[in-house]
GROMACS .gro file of C-alpha atoms in nm:
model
  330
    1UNK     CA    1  -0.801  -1.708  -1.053
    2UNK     CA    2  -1.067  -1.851  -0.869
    3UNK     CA    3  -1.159  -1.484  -0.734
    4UNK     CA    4  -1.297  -1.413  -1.062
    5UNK     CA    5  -1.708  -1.394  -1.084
    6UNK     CA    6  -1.734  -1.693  -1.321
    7UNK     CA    7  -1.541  -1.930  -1.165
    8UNK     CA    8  -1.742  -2.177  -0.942
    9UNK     CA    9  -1.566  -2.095  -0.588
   10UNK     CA   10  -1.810  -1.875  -0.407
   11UNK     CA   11  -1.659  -1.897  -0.063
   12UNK     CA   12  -1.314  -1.840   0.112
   13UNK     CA   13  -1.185  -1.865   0.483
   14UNK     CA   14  -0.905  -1.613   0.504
   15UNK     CA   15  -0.654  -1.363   0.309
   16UNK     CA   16  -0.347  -1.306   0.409
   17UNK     CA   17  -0.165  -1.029   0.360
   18UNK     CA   18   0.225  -1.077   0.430
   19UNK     CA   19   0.573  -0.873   0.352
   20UNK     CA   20   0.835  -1.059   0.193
   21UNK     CA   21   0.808  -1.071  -0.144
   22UNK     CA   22   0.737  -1.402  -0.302
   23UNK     CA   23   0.904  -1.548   0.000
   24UNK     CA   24   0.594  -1.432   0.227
   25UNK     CA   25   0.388  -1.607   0.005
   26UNK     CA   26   0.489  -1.900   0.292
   27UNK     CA   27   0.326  -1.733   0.591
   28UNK     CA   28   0.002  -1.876   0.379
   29UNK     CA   29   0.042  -2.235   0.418
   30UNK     CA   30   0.092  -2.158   0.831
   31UNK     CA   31  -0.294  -2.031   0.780
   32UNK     CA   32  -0.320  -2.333   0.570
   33UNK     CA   33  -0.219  -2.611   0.851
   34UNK     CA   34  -0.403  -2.403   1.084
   35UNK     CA   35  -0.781  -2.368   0.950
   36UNK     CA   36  -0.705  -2.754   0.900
   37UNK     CA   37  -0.644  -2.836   1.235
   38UNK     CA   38  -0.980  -2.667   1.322
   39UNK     CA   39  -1.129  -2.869   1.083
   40UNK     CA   40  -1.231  -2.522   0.860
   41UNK     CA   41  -1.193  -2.537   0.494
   42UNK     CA   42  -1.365  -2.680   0.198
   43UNK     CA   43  -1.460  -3.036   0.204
   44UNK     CA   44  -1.349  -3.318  -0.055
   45UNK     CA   45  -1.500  -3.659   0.127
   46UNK     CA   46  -1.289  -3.685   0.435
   47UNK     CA   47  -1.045  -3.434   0.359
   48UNK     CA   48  -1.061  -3.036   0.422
   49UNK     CA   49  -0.886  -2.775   0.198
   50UNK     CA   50  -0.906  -2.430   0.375
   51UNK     CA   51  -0.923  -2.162   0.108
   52UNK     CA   52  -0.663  -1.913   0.170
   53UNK     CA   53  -0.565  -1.627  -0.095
   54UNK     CA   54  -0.327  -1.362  -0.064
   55UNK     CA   55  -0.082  -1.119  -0.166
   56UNK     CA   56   0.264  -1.025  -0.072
   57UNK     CA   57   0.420  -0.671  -0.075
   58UNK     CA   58   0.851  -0.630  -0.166
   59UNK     CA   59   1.005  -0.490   0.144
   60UNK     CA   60   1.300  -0.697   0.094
   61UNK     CA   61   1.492  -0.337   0.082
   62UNK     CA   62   1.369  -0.238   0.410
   63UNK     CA   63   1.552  -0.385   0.773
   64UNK     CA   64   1.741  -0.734   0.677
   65UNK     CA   65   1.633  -0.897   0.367
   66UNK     CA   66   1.683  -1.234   0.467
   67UNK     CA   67   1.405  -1.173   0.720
   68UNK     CA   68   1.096  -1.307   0.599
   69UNK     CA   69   0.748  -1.437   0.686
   70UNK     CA   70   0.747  -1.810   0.733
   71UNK     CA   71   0.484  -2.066   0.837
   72UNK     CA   72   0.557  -2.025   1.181
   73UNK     CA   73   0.435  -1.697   1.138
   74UNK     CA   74   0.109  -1.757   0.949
   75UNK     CA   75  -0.004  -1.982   1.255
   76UNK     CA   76   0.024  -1.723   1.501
   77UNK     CA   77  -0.145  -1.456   1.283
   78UNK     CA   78  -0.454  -1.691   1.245
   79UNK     CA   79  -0.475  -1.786   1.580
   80UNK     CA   80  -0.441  -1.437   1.691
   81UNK     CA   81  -0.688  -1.330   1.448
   82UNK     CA   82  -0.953  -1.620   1.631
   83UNK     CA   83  -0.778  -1.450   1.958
   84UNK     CA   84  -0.893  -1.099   1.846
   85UNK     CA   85  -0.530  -1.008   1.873
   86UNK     CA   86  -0.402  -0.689   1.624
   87UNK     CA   87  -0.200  -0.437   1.596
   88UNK     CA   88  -0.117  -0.196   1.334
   89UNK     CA   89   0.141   0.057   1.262
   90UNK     CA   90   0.496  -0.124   1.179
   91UNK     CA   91   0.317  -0.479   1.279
   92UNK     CA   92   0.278  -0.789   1.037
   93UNK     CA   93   0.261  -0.658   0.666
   94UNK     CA   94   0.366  -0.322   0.806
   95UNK     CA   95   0.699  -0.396   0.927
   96UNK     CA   96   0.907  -0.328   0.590
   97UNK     CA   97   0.631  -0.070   0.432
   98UNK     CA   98   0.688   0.264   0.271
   99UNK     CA   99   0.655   0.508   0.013
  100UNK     CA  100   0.825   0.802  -0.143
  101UNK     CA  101   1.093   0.679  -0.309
  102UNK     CA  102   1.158   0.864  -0.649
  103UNK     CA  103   1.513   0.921  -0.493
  104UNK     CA  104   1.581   0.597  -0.391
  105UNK     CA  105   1.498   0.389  -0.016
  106UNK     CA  106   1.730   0.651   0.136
  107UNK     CA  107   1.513   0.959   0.121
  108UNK     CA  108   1.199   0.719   0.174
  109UNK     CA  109   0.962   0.737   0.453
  110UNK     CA  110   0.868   0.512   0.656
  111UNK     CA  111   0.451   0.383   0.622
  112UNK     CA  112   0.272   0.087   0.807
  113UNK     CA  113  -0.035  -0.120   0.853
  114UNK     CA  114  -0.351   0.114   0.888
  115UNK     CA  115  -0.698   0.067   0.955
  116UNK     CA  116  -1.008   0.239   0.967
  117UNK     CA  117  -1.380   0.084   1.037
  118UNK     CA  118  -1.715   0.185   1.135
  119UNK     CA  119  -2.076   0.092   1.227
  120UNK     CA  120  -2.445   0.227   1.112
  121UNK     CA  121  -2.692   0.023   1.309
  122UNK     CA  122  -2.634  -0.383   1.165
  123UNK     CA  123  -2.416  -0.285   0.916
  124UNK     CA  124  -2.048  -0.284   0.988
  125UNK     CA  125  -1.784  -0.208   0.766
  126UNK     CA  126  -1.370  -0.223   0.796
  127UNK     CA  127  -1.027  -0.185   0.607
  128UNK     CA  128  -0.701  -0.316   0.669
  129UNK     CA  129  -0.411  -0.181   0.429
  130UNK     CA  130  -0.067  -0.201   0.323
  131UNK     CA  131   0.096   0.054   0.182
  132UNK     CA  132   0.417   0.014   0.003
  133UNK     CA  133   0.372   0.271  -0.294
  134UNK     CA  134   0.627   0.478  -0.505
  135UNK     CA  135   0.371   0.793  -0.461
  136UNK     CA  136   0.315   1.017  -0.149
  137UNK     CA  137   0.084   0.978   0.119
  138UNK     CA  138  -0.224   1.264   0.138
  139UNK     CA  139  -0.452   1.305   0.430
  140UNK     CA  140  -0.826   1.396   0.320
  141UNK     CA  141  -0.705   1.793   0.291
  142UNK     CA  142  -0.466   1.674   0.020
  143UNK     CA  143  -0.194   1.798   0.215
  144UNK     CA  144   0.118   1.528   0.181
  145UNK     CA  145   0.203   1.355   0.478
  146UNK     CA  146   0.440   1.120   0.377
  147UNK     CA  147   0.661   1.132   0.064
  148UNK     CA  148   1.001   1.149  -0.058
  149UNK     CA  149   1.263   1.374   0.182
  150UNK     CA  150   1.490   1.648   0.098
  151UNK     CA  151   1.875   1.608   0.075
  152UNK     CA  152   1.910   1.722   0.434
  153UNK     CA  153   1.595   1.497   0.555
  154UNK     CA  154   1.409   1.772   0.714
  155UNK     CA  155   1.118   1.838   0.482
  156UNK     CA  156   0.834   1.631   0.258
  157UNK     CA  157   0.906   1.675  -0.126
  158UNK     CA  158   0.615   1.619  -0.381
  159UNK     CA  159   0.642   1.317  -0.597
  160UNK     CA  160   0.412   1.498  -0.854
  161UNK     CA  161   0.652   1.804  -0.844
  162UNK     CA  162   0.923   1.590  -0.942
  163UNK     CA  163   0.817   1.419  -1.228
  164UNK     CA  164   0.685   1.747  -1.356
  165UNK     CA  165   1.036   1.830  -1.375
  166UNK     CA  166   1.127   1.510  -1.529
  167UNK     CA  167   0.865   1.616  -1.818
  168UNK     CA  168   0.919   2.008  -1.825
  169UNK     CA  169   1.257   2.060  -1.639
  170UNK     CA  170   1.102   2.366  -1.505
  171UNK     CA  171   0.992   2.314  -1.199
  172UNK     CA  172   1.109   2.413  -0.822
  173UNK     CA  173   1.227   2.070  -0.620
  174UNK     CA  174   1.078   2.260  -0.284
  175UNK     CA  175   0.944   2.158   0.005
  176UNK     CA  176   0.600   2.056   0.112
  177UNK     CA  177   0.640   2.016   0.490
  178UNK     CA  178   0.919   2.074   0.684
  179UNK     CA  179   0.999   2.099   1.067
  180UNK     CA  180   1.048   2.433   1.052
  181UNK     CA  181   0.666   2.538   0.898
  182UNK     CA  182   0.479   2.184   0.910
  183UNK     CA  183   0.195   2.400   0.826
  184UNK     CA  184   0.289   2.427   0.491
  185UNK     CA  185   0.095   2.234   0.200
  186UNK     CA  186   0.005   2.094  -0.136
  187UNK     CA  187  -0.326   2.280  -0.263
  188UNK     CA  188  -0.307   2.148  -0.617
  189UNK     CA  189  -0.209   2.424  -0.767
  190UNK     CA  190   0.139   2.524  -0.837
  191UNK     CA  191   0.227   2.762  -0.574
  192UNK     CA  192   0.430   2.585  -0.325
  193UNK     CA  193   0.431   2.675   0.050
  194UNK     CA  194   0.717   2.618   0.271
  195UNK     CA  195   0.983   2.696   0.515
  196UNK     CA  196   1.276   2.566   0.340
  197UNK     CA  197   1.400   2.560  -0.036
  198UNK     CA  198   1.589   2.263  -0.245
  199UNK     CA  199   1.803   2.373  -0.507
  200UNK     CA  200   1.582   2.385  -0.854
  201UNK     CA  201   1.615   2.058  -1.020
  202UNK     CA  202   1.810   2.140  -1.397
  203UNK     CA  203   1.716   1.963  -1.703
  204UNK     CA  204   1.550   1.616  -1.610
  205UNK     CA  205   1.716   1.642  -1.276
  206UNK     CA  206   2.019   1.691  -1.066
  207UNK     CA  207   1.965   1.401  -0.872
  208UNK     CA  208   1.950   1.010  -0.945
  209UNK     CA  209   1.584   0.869  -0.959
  210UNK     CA  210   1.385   0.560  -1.051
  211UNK     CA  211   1.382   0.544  -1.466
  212UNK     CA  212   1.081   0.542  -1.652
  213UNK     CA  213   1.056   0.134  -1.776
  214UNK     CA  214   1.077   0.054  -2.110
  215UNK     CA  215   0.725  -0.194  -2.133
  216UNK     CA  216   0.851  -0.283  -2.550
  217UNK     CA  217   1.193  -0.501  -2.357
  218UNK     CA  218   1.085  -0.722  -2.154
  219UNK     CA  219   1.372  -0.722  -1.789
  220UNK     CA  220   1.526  -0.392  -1.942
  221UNK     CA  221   1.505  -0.032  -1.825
  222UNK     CA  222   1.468   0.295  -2.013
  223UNK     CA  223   1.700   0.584  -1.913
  224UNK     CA  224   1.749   0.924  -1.964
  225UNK     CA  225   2.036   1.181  -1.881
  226UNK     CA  226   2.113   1.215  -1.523
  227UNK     CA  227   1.945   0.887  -1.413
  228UNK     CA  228   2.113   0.601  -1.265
  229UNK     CA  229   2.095   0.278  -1.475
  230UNK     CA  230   1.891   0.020  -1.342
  231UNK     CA  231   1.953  -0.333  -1.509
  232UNK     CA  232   1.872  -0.705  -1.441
  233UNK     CA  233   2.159  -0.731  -1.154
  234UNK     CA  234   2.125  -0.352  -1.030
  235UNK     CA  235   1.911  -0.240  -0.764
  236UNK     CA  236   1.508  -0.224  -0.833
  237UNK     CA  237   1.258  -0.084  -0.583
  238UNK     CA  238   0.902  -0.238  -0.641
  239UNK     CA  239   0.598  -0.129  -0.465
  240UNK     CA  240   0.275  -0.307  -0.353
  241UNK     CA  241   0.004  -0.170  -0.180
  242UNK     CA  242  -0.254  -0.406  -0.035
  243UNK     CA  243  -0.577  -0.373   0.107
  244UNK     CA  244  -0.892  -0.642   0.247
  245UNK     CA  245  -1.253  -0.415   0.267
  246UNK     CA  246  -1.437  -0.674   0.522
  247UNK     CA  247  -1.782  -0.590   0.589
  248UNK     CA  248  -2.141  -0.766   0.670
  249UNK     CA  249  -2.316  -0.656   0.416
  250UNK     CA  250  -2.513  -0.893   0.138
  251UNK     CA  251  -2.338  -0.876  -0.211
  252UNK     CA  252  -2.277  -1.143  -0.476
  253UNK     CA  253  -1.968  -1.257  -0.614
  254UNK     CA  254  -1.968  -1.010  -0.903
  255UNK     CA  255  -2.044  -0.732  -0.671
  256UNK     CA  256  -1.764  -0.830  -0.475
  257UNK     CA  257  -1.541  -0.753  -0.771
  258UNK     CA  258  -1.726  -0.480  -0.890
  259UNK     CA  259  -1.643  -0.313  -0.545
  260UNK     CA  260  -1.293  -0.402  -0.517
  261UNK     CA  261  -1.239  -0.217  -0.855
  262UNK     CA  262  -1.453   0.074  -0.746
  263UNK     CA  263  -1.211   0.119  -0.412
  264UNK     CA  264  -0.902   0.191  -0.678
  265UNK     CA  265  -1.025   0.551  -0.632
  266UNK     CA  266  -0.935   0.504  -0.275
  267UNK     CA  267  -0.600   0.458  -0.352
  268UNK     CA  268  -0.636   0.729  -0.618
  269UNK     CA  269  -0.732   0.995  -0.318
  270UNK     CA  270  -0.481   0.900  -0.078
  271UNK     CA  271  -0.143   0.779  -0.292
  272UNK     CA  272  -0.039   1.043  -0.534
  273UNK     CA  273   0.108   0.934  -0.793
  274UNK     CA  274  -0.041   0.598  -0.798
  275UNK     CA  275  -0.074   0.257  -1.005
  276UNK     CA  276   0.247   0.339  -1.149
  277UNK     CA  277   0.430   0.091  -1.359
  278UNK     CA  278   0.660  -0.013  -1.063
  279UNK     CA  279   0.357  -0.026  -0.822
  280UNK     CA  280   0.137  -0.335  -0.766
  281UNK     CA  281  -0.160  -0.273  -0.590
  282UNK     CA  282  -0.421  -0.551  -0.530
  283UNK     CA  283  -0.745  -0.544  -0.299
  284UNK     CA  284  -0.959  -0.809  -0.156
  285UNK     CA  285  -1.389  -0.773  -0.081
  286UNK     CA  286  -1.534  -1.053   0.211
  287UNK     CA  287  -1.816  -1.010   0.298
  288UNK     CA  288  -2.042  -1.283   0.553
  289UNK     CA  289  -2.347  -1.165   0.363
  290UNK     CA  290  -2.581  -1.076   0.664
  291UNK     CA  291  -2.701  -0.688   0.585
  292UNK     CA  292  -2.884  -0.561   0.365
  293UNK     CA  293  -2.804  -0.282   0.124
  294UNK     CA  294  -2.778  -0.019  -0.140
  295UNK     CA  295  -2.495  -0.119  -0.339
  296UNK     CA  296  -2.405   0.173  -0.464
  297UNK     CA  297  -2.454   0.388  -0.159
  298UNK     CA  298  -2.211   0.080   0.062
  299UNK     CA  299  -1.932   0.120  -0.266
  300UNK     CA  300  -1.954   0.512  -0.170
  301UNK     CA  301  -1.901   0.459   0.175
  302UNK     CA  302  -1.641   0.171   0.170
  303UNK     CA  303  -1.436   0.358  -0.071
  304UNK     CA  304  -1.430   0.676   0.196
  305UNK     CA  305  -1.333   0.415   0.475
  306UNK     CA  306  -1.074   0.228   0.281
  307UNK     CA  307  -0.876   0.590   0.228
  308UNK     CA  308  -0.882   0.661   0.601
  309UNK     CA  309  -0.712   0.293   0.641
  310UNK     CA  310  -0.451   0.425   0.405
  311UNK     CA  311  -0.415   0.785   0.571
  312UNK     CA  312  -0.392   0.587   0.903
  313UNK     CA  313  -0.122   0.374   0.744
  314UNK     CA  314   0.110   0.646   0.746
  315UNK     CA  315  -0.017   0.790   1.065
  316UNK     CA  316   0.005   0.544   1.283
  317UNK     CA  317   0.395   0.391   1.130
  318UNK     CA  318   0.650   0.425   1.409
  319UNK     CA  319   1.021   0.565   1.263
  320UNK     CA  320   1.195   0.275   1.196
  321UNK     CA  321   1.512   0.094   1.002
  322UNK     CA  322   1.642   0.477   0.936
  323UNK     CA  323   1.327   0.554   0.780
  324UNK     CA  324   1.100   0.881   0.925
  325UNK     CA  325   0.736   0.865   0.949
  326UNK     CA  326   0.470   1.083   0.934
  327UNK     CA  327   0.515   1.093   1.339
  328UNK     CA  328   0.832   1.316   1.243
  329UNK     CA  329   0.661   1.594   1.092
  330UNK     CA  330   0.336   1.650   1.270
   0.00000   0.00000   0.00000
């Protein structure tokens, strides 16, 4: 709450972005007792309060679920991040990250931590991202490169194709890459290119997928014919995709948030389908307020650099807990 413009805090000294659930939520209180020690935070007479937000993405189906980001781990990452230490790919929030999984964590593919920054004289610019999303993953050609998988595991399927099907049952459930033709892709338009075919997907669908959630009852879940029912004590995949933009540049507070709603069409470009009702997807603006610029010109560009971090979240994920990556297929 005290990200929003009107509120008086106008400073913070880190985000952290964690896997876990609301159980990673503790890897922020290790950034916590750290910034303390080093005396950082904000200052109430003798005491310092470091102010630390952040966000948590559910992985908890990914790997062992009683695996989870502790305090422990929330001191290393901030003294590795004084150290200049990273990595990306299937490191820190990218361990347990994915996407395309319309038919379930089984056919899902396997995403991680991705990055992308650059420089123009003073002015530097850089994204970090998370990407644990229901949708696909689209490189700037809008070709998919990481999505749901076919029954055999050999080719890309298009999230959009299938809920076209859920709405018109008409629809072919093929390919969009495979190993056989990885040259094949998603143009936009209906014509489908690709080296293998999936049997055409009947009525709603032959095959068990997420439901569509009923938003009038509150814990309870919508069905239709051929779905699997998901209830309170069933099975429920939730998605989170998170991303910091961290830059130099001088903006206000409201600017801040102005921006981080303006890189939405980030996630718009690269994550098809995206803000879905099982997807929560959250983004942070710091700045250190030291460049100059044309605000609207710096949204333009940030929003560009913040869909490379995404692309590169898929690109640069290792295979990993039975889960192929993007690695697989190109």
């Amino acid at each position: 709450d005290l990200l929003k413009s009107e509120n008086s805090v106008q400073k913070i000294n880190a985000v952290v972005i964690s896997g876990g659930s609301a159980y990673g939520l503790e890897a922020a209180s290790g950034v916590m007792n750290y910034l303390e020690r080093r005396g950082v935070g904000f200052k109430i007479g003798d005491i310092r309060v470091p102010i630390v937000c952040g966000a948590s993405l559910f992985d908890l189906a990914v790997g062992r679920s009683d695996v989870r980001p502790n305090r422990e781990m929330g001191d290393i990452a901030a003294d590795n991040a004084y150290l200049g230490k990273f990595f990306g790919g299937n490191y820190g929030a990218g361990t347990g990250t994915s996407v395309g999984k319309l038919y379930g964590m089984d056919r899902a593919m396997k995403t991680g931590l991705g990055t992308f920054a650059c420089k123009a004289e003073n002015l530097e610019i850089g994204a970090i991202s998370a990407v644990n999303a229901v949708g696909d993953i689209y490189d700037g050609n809008n070709k998919i490169i990481a999505g749901p998988l076919s029954q055999d595991k050999k080719s890309i399927l298009s999230t959009m194709m299938l809920h076209r099907d859920r709405i018109f049952g008409t629809s072919e459930g093929e390919p969009i890459l495979s190993e056989k033709n990885s040259s094949a892709v998603d143009d936009g338009s209906d014509e489908i290119n690709a080296g293998d075919t999936q049997p055409k997907l009947t009525g709603r669908n032959s095959e068990s997928i997420l439901p569509i959630p009923d938003n009038t009852s509150p814990n309870e879940i919508q069905t239709i014919n051929g779905d699997i029912e998901f209830g309170d004590d069933d099975d429920m995949i939730f998605n989170t995709t998170i991303s910091c933009l961290i830059t130099n540049a001088k903006i206000t507070k409201p600017q801040a948030n102005k921006l981080a709603s303006i890189l939405h069409d980030a996630y718009a470009r690269a994550i098809k389908p995206v803000h879905s009702s099982l997807d929560g997807d959250t983004i942070f603006v710091v700045s250190t307020n030291e460049v100059d610029v044309d605000f609207d010109s710096f949204a333009a560009l940030s929003t560009d650099i913040l869909q490379y971090a995404i692309i590169d979240s898929a690109r640069n994920a290792e295979p990993a807990y039975g889960l192929s990556s993007a690695r697989s297929f190109e």
